[in-house]
PDB file of C-alpha atoms in Angstrom:
ATOM      1  CA  MET K1233      33.428  61.280   8.517  1.00  0.00           C
ATOM      2  CA  ASN K1234      33.199  58.571  11.206  1.00  0.00           C
ATOM      3  CA  LYS K1235      29.521  59.404  12.027  1.00  0.00           C
ATOM      4  CA  VAL K1236      28.488  59.092   8.426  1.00  0.00           C
ATOM      5  CA  PHE K1237      30.655  55.457   7.932  1.00  0.00           C
ATOM      6  CA  SER K1238      29.361  54.587  11.051  1.00  0.00           C
ATOM      7  CA  LEU K1239      25.707  55.443   9.898  1.00  0.00           C
ATOM      8  CA  ILE K1240      26.681  53.363   6.494  1.00  0.00           C
ATOM      9  CA  PHE K1241      28.106  50.193   8.997  1.00  0.00           C
ATOM     10  CA  ILE K1242      25.365  50.057  11.073  1.00  0.00           C
ATOM     11  CA  LEU K1243      22.223  50.588   8.009  1.00  0.00           C
ATOM     12  CA  LEU K1244      23.768  47.307   6.120  1.00  0.00           C
ATOM     13  CA  TYR K1245      24.280  46.163   9.558  1.00  0.00           C
ATOM     14  CA  THR K1246      21.043  45.684  10.165  1.00  0.00           C
ATOM     15  CA  GLY K1247      19.795  45.525   6.726  1.00  0.00           C
ATOM     16  CA  LEU K1248      21.347  42.052   6.492  1.00  0.00           C
ATOM     17  CA  PHE K1249      20.467  40.511   8.820  1.00  0.00           C
ATOM     18  CA  ALA K1250      16.667  41.963   9.426  1.00  0.00           C
ATOM     19  CA  GLU K1251      14.277  39.587  10.259  1.00  0.00           C
ATOM     20  CA  SER K1252      11.325  38.101   8.200  1.00  0.00           C
ATOM     21  CA  GLU K1253       7.543  37.879   8.574  1.00  0.00           C
ATOM     22  CA  TRP K1254       7.985  34.350   9.083  1.00  0.00           C
ATOM     23  CA  THR K1255       9.981  31.308   9.267  1.00  0.00           C
ATOM     24  CA  VAL K1256       8.053  28.267   8.701  1.00  0.00           C
ATOM     25  CA  LEU K1257       9.988  24.583   9.017  1.00  0.00           C
ATOM     26  CA  VAL K1258       9.184  21.418   7.800  1.00  0.00           C
ATOM     27  CA  TYR K1259       9.779  19.280  10.439  1.00  0.00           C
ATOM     28  CA  ILE K1260       9.867  15.912   6.785  1.00  0.00           C
ATOM     29  CA  ALA K1261      10.065  11.984   8.814  1.00  0.00           C
ATOM     30  CA  ALA K1262       9.883  10.424   5.004  1.00  0.00           C
ATOM     31  CA  ASP K1263      12.292   7.329   6.712  1.00  0.00           C
ATOM     32  CA  ASN K1264       9.223   5.015   5.850  1.00  0.00           C
ATOM     33  CA  ASN K1265       7.060   4.368   2.688  1.00  0.00           C
ATOM     34  CA  LEU K1266       5.107   8.297   2.953  1.00  0.00           C
ATOM     35  CA  PHE K1267       8.573   9.337   1.318  1.00  0.00           C
ATOM     36  CA  ASN K1268       7.593   9.491  -2.563  1.00  0.00           C
ATOM     37  CA  ASN K1269       4.373  11.626  -0.471  1.00  0.00           C
ATOM     38  CA  ALA K1270       7.063  13.701   0.884  1.00  0.00           C
ATOM     39  CA  PHE K1271       8.747  14.217  -2.531  1.00  0.00           C
ATOM     40  CA  LYS K1272       5.627  14.661  -3.743  1.00  0.00           C
ATOM     41  CA  ASP K1273       5.058  17.678  -1.471  1.00  0.00           C
ATOM     42  CA  ILE K1274       8.542  19.536  -1.739  1.00  0.00           C
ATOM     43  CA  ASN K1275       7.775  19.999  -5.066  1.00  0.00           C
ATOM     44  CA  GLU K1276       3.828  21.439  -3.453  1.00  0.00           C
ATOM     45  CA  MET K1277       5.774  24.035  -1.433  1.00  0.00           C
ATOM     46  CA  GLU K1278       8.319  25.390  -4.991  1.00  0.00           C
ATOM     47  CA  GLN K1279       5.440  26.140  -6.887  1.00  0.00           C
ATOM     48  CA  VAL K1280       5.242  29.116  -4.197  1.00  0.00           C
ATOM     49  CA  GLY K1281       9.001  29.390  -2.417  1.00  0.00           C
ATOM     50  CA  SER K1282      10.640  31.312  -0.089  1.00  0.00           C
ATOM     51  CA  SER K1283      10.428  35.327  -0.074  1.00  0.00           C
ATOM     52  CA  ASP K1284      12.083  38.491   1.498  1.00  0.00           C
ATOM     53  CA  SER K1285       9.627  38.263   4.084  1.00  0.00           C
ATOM     54  CA  VAL K1286       8.757  34.224   4.625  1.00  0.00           C
ATOM     55  CA  ASN K1287      11.098  31.578   4.878  1.00  0.00           C
ATOM     56  CA  ILE K1288      10.412  28.392   3.870  1.00  0.00           C
ATOM     57  CA  ILE K1289      12.668  25.172   5.487  1.00  0.00           C
ATOM     58  CA  VAL K1290      12.332  21.445   5.033  1.00  0.00           C
ATOM     59  CA  GLN K1291      14.009  19.566   6.634  1.00  0.00           C
ATOM     60  CA  ILE K1292      13.433  15.419   5.080  1.00  0.00           C
ATOM     61  CA  ASP K1293      14.785  12.553   6.225  1.00  0.00           C
ATOM     62  CA  PRO K1294      14.681  10.249   3.270  1.00  0.00           C
ATOM     63  CA  LEU K1295      13.671   6.315   2.709  1.00  0.00           C
ATOM     64  CA  ASP K1296      16.676   4.846   2.206  1.00  0.00           C
ATOM     65  CA  ASP K1297      16.123   3.263  -1.563  1.00  0.00           C
ATOM     66  CA  ALA K1298      14.723   6.696  -2.072  1.00  0.00           C
ATOM     67  CA  THR K1299      17.621   7.681  -5.363  1.00  0.00           C
ATOM     68  CA  SER K1300      14.694   7.781  -7.347  1.00  0.00           C
ATOM     69  CA  HIS K1301      14.091  11.238  -6.262  1.00  0.00           C
ATOM     70  CA  PHE K1302      17.388  12.048  -4.951  1.00  0.00           C
ATOM     71  CA  ASP K1303      20.950  10.914  -5.192  1.00  0.00           C
ATOM     72  CA  SER K1304      21.711  10.470  -1.893  1.00  0.00           C
ATOM     73  CA  THR K1305      19.691   8.892   0.637  1.00  0.00           C
ATOM     74  CA  GLU K1306      21.526  11.284   3.167  1.00  0.00           C
ATOM     75  CA  ALA K1307      18.939  13.747   5.378  1.00  0.00           C
ATOM     76  CA  ARG K1308      18.777  17.653   3.966  1.00  0.00           C
ATOM     77  CA  ARG K1309      18.261  20.739   4.454  1.00  0.00           C
ATOM     78  CA  TYR K1310      16.659  22.729   1.868  1.00  0.00           C
ATOM     79  CA  TYR K1311      15.689  26.615   1.756  1.00  0.00           C
ATOM     80  CA  ILE K1312      12.697  25.731  -0.833  1.00  0.00           C
ATOM     81  CA  THR K1313      12.905  28.014  -4.037  1.00  0.00           C
ATOM     82  CA  LYS K1314       9.916  28.753  -6.553  1.00  0.00           C
ATOM     83  CA  ASP K1315      10.041  26.196  -9.186  1.00  0.00           C
ATOM     84  CA  TYR K1316       7.413  24.283 -11.091  1.00  0.00           C
ATOM     85  CA  SER K1317       8.723  21.505 -12.440  1.00  0.00           C
ATOM     86  CA  PRO K1318       7.461  18.208 -10.404  1.00  0.00           C
ATOM     87  CA  SER K1319      10.177  15.926 -11.197  1.00  0.00           C
ATOM     88  CA  TYR K1320      13.182  16.974  -9.279  1.00  0.00           C
ATOM     89  CA  ILE K1321      13.797  19.314  -5.599  1.00  0.00           C
ATOM     90  CA  SER K1322      15.917  22.207  -7.397  1.00  0.00           C
ATOM     91  CA  SER K1323      15.753  24.352  -4.156  1.00  0.00           C
ATOM     92  CA  THR K1324      19.016  25.282  -1.968  1.00  0.00           C
ATOM     93  CA  LEU K1325      20.922  22.636  -0.354  1.00  0.00           C
ATOM     94  CA  LEU K1326      22.116  23.893   2.874  1.00  0.00           C
ATOM     95  CA  VAL K1327      23.035  21.022   4.880  1.00  0.00           C
ATOM     96  CA  SER K1328      23.567  17.064   4.609  1.00  0.00           C
ATOM     97  CA  LEU K1329      23.254  15.773   7.639  1.00  0.00           C
ATOM     98  CA  GLY K1330      24.529  11.892   6.284  1.00  0.00           C
ATOM     99  CA  GLU K1331      22.046   8.892   7.888  1.00  0.00           C
ATOM    100  CA  ILE K1332      19.587  10.491  10.885  1.00  0.00           C
ATOM    101  CA  ASN K1333      17.284   9.004  13.028  1.00  0.00           C
ATOM    102  CA  SER K1334      14.139  10.509  12.763  1.00  0.00           C
ATOM    103  CA  ALA K1335      12.002   9.908  15.055  1.00  0.00           C
ATOM    104  CA  ASP K1336      14.670  11.356  18.205  1.00  0.00           C
ATOM    105  CA  PRO K1337      12.967  13.929  19.784  1.00  0.00           C
ATOM    106  CA  LYS K1338      16.664  15.426  19.429  1.00  0.00           C
ATOM    107  CA  GLU K1339      16.633  15.186  15.318  1.00  0.00           C
ATOM    108  CA  VAL K1340      13.672  18.108  16.353  1.00  0.00           C
ATOM    109  CA  TYR K1341      15.377  20.431  18.428  1.00  0.00           C
ATOM    110  CA  LYS K1342      18.359  20.885  16.894  1.00  0.00           C
ATOM    111  CA  PHE K1343      16.865  21.516  13.060  1.00  0.00           C
ATOM    112  CA  ALA K1344      14.266  23.756  15.295  1.00  0.00           C
ATOM    113  CA  ASN K1345      16.787  25.775  17.101  1.00  0.00           C
ATOM    114  CA  TRP K1346      19.365  25.725  13.952  1.00  0.00           C
ATOM    115  CA  GLY K1347      16.283  26.761  11.420  1.00  0.00           C
ATOM    116  CA  PHE K1348      14.877  29.638  13.576  1.00  0.00           C
ATOM    117  CA  SER K1349      18.608  30.535  14.530  1.00  0.00           C
ATOM    118  CA  GLU K1350      19.720  31.442  11.117  1.00  0.00           C
ATOM    119  CA  TYR K1351      16.814  32.586   9.567  1.00  0.00           C
ATOM    120  CA  PRO K1352      14.998  34.833  12.095  1.00  0.00           C
ATOM    121  CA  SER K1353      11.320  36.169  11.834  1.00  0.00           C
ATOM    122  CA  ARG K1354       8.873  38.361  13.683  1.00  0.00           C
ATOM    123  CA  LYS K1355       6.513  34.452  13.181  1.00  0.00           C
ATOM    124  CA  LYS K1356       7.643  31.492  13.362  1.00  0.00           C
ATOM    125  CA  MET K1357       5.844  28.060  13.286  1.00  0.00           C
ATOM    126  CA  LEU K1358       6.977  24.529  12.984  1.00  0.00           C
ATOM    127  CA  ILE K1359       4.638  21.258  10.595  1.00  0.00           C
ATOM    128  CA  ILE K1360       5.943  18.223  11.596  1.00  0.00           C
ATOM    129  CA  TRP K1361       4.733  15.643   9.116  1.00  0.00           C
ATOM    130  CA  ASP K1362       4.445  12.003   8.537  1.00  0.00           C
ATOM    131  CA  HIS K1363       2.507   9.093  10.138  1.00  0.00           C
ATOM    132  CA  GLY K1364       1.400   9.894  13.328  1.00  0.00           C
ATOM    133  CA  ASN K1365      -1.245   8.027  15.785  1.00  0.00           C
ATOM    134  CA  GLY K1366      -1.977  10.666  18.270  1.00  0.00           C
ATOM    135  CA  TRP K1367      -3.550   9.247  21.695  1.00  0.00           C
ATOM    136  CA  SER K1368      -5.349   6.093  19.448  1.00  0.00           C
ATOM    137  CA  LYS K1369      -6.869   3.461  21.133  1.00  0.00           C
ATOM    138  CA  GLU K1370      -5.982   1.013  18.729  1.00  0.00           C
ATOM    139  CA  ASP K1371      -2.373   1.662  18.239  1.00  0.00           C
ATOM    140  CA  GLN K1372      -0.404   1.381  21.617  1.00  0.00           C
ATOM    141  CA  SER K1373       2.603   3.585  20.849  1.00  0.00           C
ATOM    142  CA  LYS K1374       0.594   6.421  20.791  1.00  0.00           C
ATOM    143  CA  SER K1375       3.204   8.021  18.485  1.00  0.00           C
ATOM    144  CA  VAL K1376       4.698  10.417  15.879  1.00  0.00           C
ATOM    145  CA  CYS K1377       7.145  10.467  13.464  1.00  0.00           C
ATOM    146  CA  ASN K1378       7.983   6.290  12.145  1.00  0.00           C
ATOM    147  CA  ASP K1379      11.725   5.891  11.121  1.00  0.00           C
ATOM    148  CA  ASP K1380      12.116   2.158   9.556  1.00  0.00           C
ATOM    149  CA  GLU K1381      15.527   2.208   9.865  1.00  0.00           C
ATOM    150  CA  SER K1382      16.100   2.718  13.181  1.00  0.00           C
ATOM    151  CA  GLY K1383      12.026   0.749  13.692  1.00  0.00           C
ATOM    152  CA  ASP K1384      11.645   4.204  16.193  1.00  0.00           C
ATOM    153  CA  ASN K1385       9.153   6.371  17.188  1.00  0.00           C
ATOM    154  CA  ILE K1386       8.079  10.211  18.779  1.00  0.00           C
ATOM    155  CA  SER K1387       6.396   8.824  21.767  1.00  0.00           C
ATOM    156  CA  VAL K1388       3.233  11.167  22.605  1.00  0.00           C
ATOM    157  CA  ALA K1389       3.142   8.946  25.801  1.00  0.00           C
ATOM    158  CA  ASP K1390       6.281   8.464  26.812  1.00  0.00           C
ATOM    159  CA  GLY K1391       6.868  12.217  26.703  1.00  0.00           C
ATOM    160  CA  GLU K1392       9.035  11.667  24.071  1.00  0.00           C
ATOM    161  CA  LEU K1393       6.958  14.484  21.912  1.00  0.00           C
ATOM    162  CA  LYS K1394       6.861  17.164  24.181  1.00  0.00           C
ATOM    163  CA  THR K1395      10.854  17.111  24.943  1.00  0.00           C
ATOM    164  CA  ALA K1396      11.142  17.809  20.969  1.00  0.00           C
ATOM    165  CA  ILE K1397       9.008  20.780  21.900  1.00  0.00           C
ATOM    166  CA  SER K1398      10.278  21.924  25.064  1.00  0.00           C
ATOM    167  CA  ASN K1399      13.878  22.096  24.088  1.00  0.00           C
ATOM    168  CA  ILE K1400      12.951  24.736  21.419  1.00  0.00           C
ATOM    169  CA  ASN K1401      14.830  27.672  22.366  1.00  0.00           C
ATOM    170  CA  TYR K1402      11.284  29.865  20.524  1.00  0.00           C
ATOM    171  CA  HIS K1403       8.377  30.746  21.288  1.00  0.00           C
ATOM    172  CA  LEU K1404       6.301  29.058  18.466  1.00  0.00           C
ATOM    173  CA  ASP K1405       4.112  30.670  17.251  1.00  0.00           C
ATOM    174  CA  ILE K1406       1.549  27.666  15.466  1.00  0.00           C
ATOM    175  CA  LEU K1407       2.628  24.086  15.627  1.00  0.00           C
ATOM    176  CA  ALA K1408       1.013  22.306  13.182  1.00  0.00           C
ATOM    177  CA  PHE K1409       0.650  18.199  12.933  1.00  0.00           C
ATOM    178  CA  ASP K1410       0.767  17.358   8.936  1.00  0.00           C
ATOM    179  CA  ALA K1411      -0.013  13.635  10.646  1.00  0.00           C
ATOM    180  CA  CYS K1412      -3.014  11.414  11.778  1.00  0.00           C
ATOM    181  CA  LEU K1413      -4.629  11.691  14.915  1.00  0.00           C
ATOM    182  CA  MET K1414      -2.666  14.292  16.702  1.00  0.00           C
ATOM    183  CA  GLN K1415      -5.354  16.817  17.495  1.00  0.00           C
ATOM    184  CA  THR K1416      -6.094  15.250  20.610  1.00  0.00           C
ATOM    185  CA  VAL K1417      -6.476  16.792  23.958  1.00  0.00           C
ATOM    186  CA  GLU K1418      -3.554  14.282  25.382  1.00  0.00           C
ATOM    187  CA  VAL K1419      -1.241  15.152  22.346  1.00  0.00           C
ATOM    188  CA  ILE K1420      -2.120  19.269  23.246  1.00  0.00           C
ATOM    189  CA  GLY K1421      -1.242  18.945  26.416  1.00  0.00           C
ATOM    190  CA  GLU K1422       1.742  18.106  26.073  1.00  0.00           C
ATOM    191  CA  VAL K1423       2.825  20.863  23.727  1.00  0.00           C
ATOM    192  CA  TYR K1424       0.413  23.794  24.848  1.00  0.00           C
ATOM    193  CA  GLU K1425       3.269  25.621  26.896  1.00  0.00           C
ATOM    194  CA  TYR K1426       5.431  26.203  23.581  1.00  0.00           C
ATOM    195  CA  CYS K1427       3.402  27.601  21.231  1.00  0.00           C
ATOM    196  CA  ASP K1428       0.389  29.786  20.507  1.00  0.00           C
ATOM    197  CA  PHE K1429      -1.765  27.917  17.702  1.00  0.00           C
ATOM    198  CA  ILE K1430      -2.375  24.208  17.521  1.00  0.00           C
ATOM    199  CA  ILE K1431      -3.367  22.921  14.018  1.00  0.00           C
ATOM    200  CA  GLY K1432      -3.005  19.397  13.582  1.00  0.00           C
ATOM    201  CA  SER K1433      -6.313  16.413  12.203  1.00  0.00           C
ATOM    202  CA  GLU K1434      -8.807  14.182  14.792  1.00  0.00           C
ATOM    203  CA  ASP K1435      -9.520  11.752  12.065  1.00  0.00           C
ATOM    204  CA  GLU K1436      -6.889  10.788   9.389  1.00  0.00           C
ATOM    205  CA  VAL K1437      -5.135  12.996   7.063  1.00  0.00           C
ATOM    206  CA  PRO K1438      -5.224  12.113   3.356  1.00  0.00           C
ATOM    207  CA  VAL K1439      -1.791  10.572   1.990  1.00  0.00           C
ATOM    208  CA  ASP K1440      -1.763  13.782  -0.087  1.00  0.00           C
ATOM    209  CA  GLY K1441      -1.905  16.335   3.223  1.00  0.00           C
ATOM    210  CA  PHE K1442      -1.275  19.369   3.664  1.00  0.00           C
ATOM    211  CA  PRO K1443      -2.074  21.984   0.674  1.00  0.00           C
ATOM    212  CA  TYR K1444       1.140  23.568   0.230  1.00  0.00           C
ATOM    213  CA  GLY K1445       1.229  25.549  -2.741  1.00  0.00           C
ATOM    214  CA  PHE K1446      -0.272  25.661  -5.966  1.00  0.00           C
ATOM    215  CA  ALA K1447       1.308  28.167  -8.991  1.00  0.00           C
ATOM    216  CA  TRP K1448      -2.396  28.020 -10.106  1.00  0.00           C
ATOM    217  CA  ASP K1449      -5.214  27.816  -7.893  1.00  0.00           C
ATOM    218  CA  THR K1450      -3.158  30.030  -5.547  1.00  0.00           C
ATOM    219  CA  GLU K1451      -6.971  30.050  -3.563  1.00  0.00           C
ATOM    220  CA  TYR K1452      -5.890  26.772  -2.273  1.00  0.00           C
ATOM    221  CA  GLY K1453      -2.442  26.687  -1.169  1.00  0.00           C
ATOM    222  CA  ILE K1454      -1.099  27.787   2.154  1.00  0.00           C
ATOM    223  CA  PHE K1455       1.547  28.939   1.223  1.00  0.00           C
ATOM    224  CA  ASN K1456      -0.278  30.964  -1.549  1.00  0.00           C
ATOM    225  CA  TYR K1457      -1.436  33.047   0.708  1.00  0.00           C
ATOM    226  CA  LEU K1458       1.123  33.051   3.494  1.00  0.00           C
ATOM    227  CA  THR K1459       3.539  35.143   1.187  1.00  0.00           C
ATOM    228  CA  GLU K1460       0.790  37.131  -0.403  1.00  0.00           C
ATOM    229  CA  ASN K1461      -0.088  38.013   3.135  1.00  0.00           C
ATOM    230  CA  PRO K1462       3.062  38.330   4.786  1.00  0.00           C
ATOM    231  CA  GLN K1463       2.059  40.651   7.672  1.00  0.00           C
ATOM    232  CA  CYS K1464      -0.720  38.045   9.015  1.00  0.00           C
ATOM    233  CA  THR K1465      -1.101  37.511  12.207  1.00  0.00           C
ATOM    234  CA  PRO K1466      -0.993  33.769  13.423  1.00  0.00           C
ATOM    235  CA  ARG K1467      -4.519  33.582  14.424  1.00  0.00           C
ATOM    236  CA  GLU K1468      -5.287  35.083  10.637  1.00  0.00           C
ATOM    237  CA  PHE K1469      -3.158  31.889   9.368  1.00  0.00           C
ATOM    238  CA  SER K1470      -4.680  29.040  11.227  1.00  0.00           C
ATOM    239  CA  LYS K1471      -7.299  29.555  10.159  1.00  0.00           C
ATOM    240  CA  GLU K1472      -6.648  30.124   6.751  1.00  0.00           C
ATOM    241  CA  ILE K1473      -4.942  26.737   6.454  1.00  0.00           C
ATOM    242  CA  VAL K1474      -8.056  25.088   8.299  1.00  0.00           C
ATOM    243  CA  GLU K1475      -9.918  27.025   5.171  1.00  0.00           C
ATOM    244  CA  ARG K1476      -7.735  26.249   2.318  1.00  0.00           C
ATOM    245  CA  TYR K1477      -7.561  22.412   3.389  1.00  0.00           C
ATOM    246  CA  VAL K1478     -10.998  21.376   3.737  1.00  0.00           C
ATOM    247  CA  ASN K1479     -11.853  23.358   0.588  1.00  0.00           C
ATOM    248  CA  SER K1480      -8.499  22.273  -1.310  1.00  0.00           C
ATOM    249  CA  TYR K1481     -10.243  18.364  -0.554  1.00  0.00           C
ATOM    250  CA  LEU K1482     -13.483  19.181  -1.502  1.00  0.00           C
ATOM    251  CA  SER K1483     -12.598  21.082  -5.177  1.00  0.00           C
ATOM    252  CA  GLY K1484     -10.884  18.261  -6.370  1.00  0.00           C
ATOM    253  CA  GLN K1485      -7.820  20.093  -6.239  1.00  0.00           C
ATOM    254  CA  GLN K1486      -6.786  17.478  -3.549  1.00  0.00           C
ATOM    255  CA  SER K1487      -7.672  13.136  -3.325  1.00  0.00           C
ATOM    256  CA  GLY K1488      -9.272  12.524  -0.100  1.00  0.00           C
ATOM    257  CA  SER K1489     -11.773  12.091   2.542  1.00  0.00           C
ATOM    258  CA  HIS K1490     -12.476  11.620   6.885  1.00  0.00           C
ATOM    259  CA  LEU K1491     -11.850  15.200   6.386  1.00  0.00           C
ATOM    260  CA  THR K1492     -11.189  16.897   9.782  1.00  0.00           C
ATOM    261  CA  LEU K1493      -8.444  20.118  10.920  1.00  0.00           C
ATOM    262  CA  SER K1494      -8.357  22.402  13.823  1.00  0.00           C
ATOM    263  CA  ALA K1495      -6.641  25.636  15.058  1.00  0.00           C
ATOM    264  CA  ILE K1496      -6.474  25.225  19.116  1.00  0.00           C
ATOM    265  CA  ASN K1497      -5.365  28.666  20.327  1.00  0.00           C
ATOM    266  CA  THR K1498      -3.768  26.994  23.162  1.00  0.00           C
ATOM    267  CA  ASP K1499      -4.824  29.952  25.573  1.00  0.00           C
ATOM    268  CA  TYR K1500      -7.509  28.324  25.943  1.00  0.00           C
ATOM    269  CA  TYR K1501      -6.528  24.737  26.848  1.00  0.00           C
ATOM    270  CA  PRO K1502      -6.392  25.141  30.905  1.00  0.00           C
ATOM    271  CA  ILE K1503      -9.866  25.285  30.691  1.00  0.00           C
ATOM    272  CA  PHE K1504      -9.952  21.556  30.186  1.00  0.00           C
ATOM    273  CA  GLN K1505      -7.213  20.924  33.161  1.00  0.00           C
TER     274      GLN K1505
END
């Protein structure tokens, strides 16, 4: 009898804490003029939602006057669930964080360490969403994640981006930047040791950003692909993100020009050193 009970307990325990295939964390630093676009992108994610195999978790730091979309200006974490309304965010609220400085590298790795611990998975992806200027000669800040409240950003040149990523306690299968000008040798050199693939643009990213999900034109949404193909490898998903990004704009599903996006296998970066 004890053996039967033990077996039932083990089955329940392993079922409760079983790993998903993927956990995708989206760090949205929207305490700036991109907030409306952040709201749109979260609603795109809700067109698909998480699944038994794929966890999609968002942390958003909204603009202070963003109450037209939220009932609060606090930073929040959401578990993305399916919903077809573009007028509001209906996903499950997990945590309210109060006012934060989303340009503090600590906020990135706190979110990542919490997310990957709470939602264990075989494959892990982090998307950093906001303004970016990488290593642009025209912009001295050489940074990503602008926070209007603090007047701060995460500097690439001063090592803050490396601090943000190197303090994540989990190796990333994919690190993606939904931000302008982040796919440069200088940026890759800061973070390549901590991830297998890096996705980003060497040019501007249109304000529509990544094509996260679509209820009808499912061939363009990156989360459509992932939830339909959760067994895909990080290499396969990285390739699919690049292709769907370009096709979503060429088809008119999204609006923008100056399209560049690439996926870099970090195994090959040391060749350039």
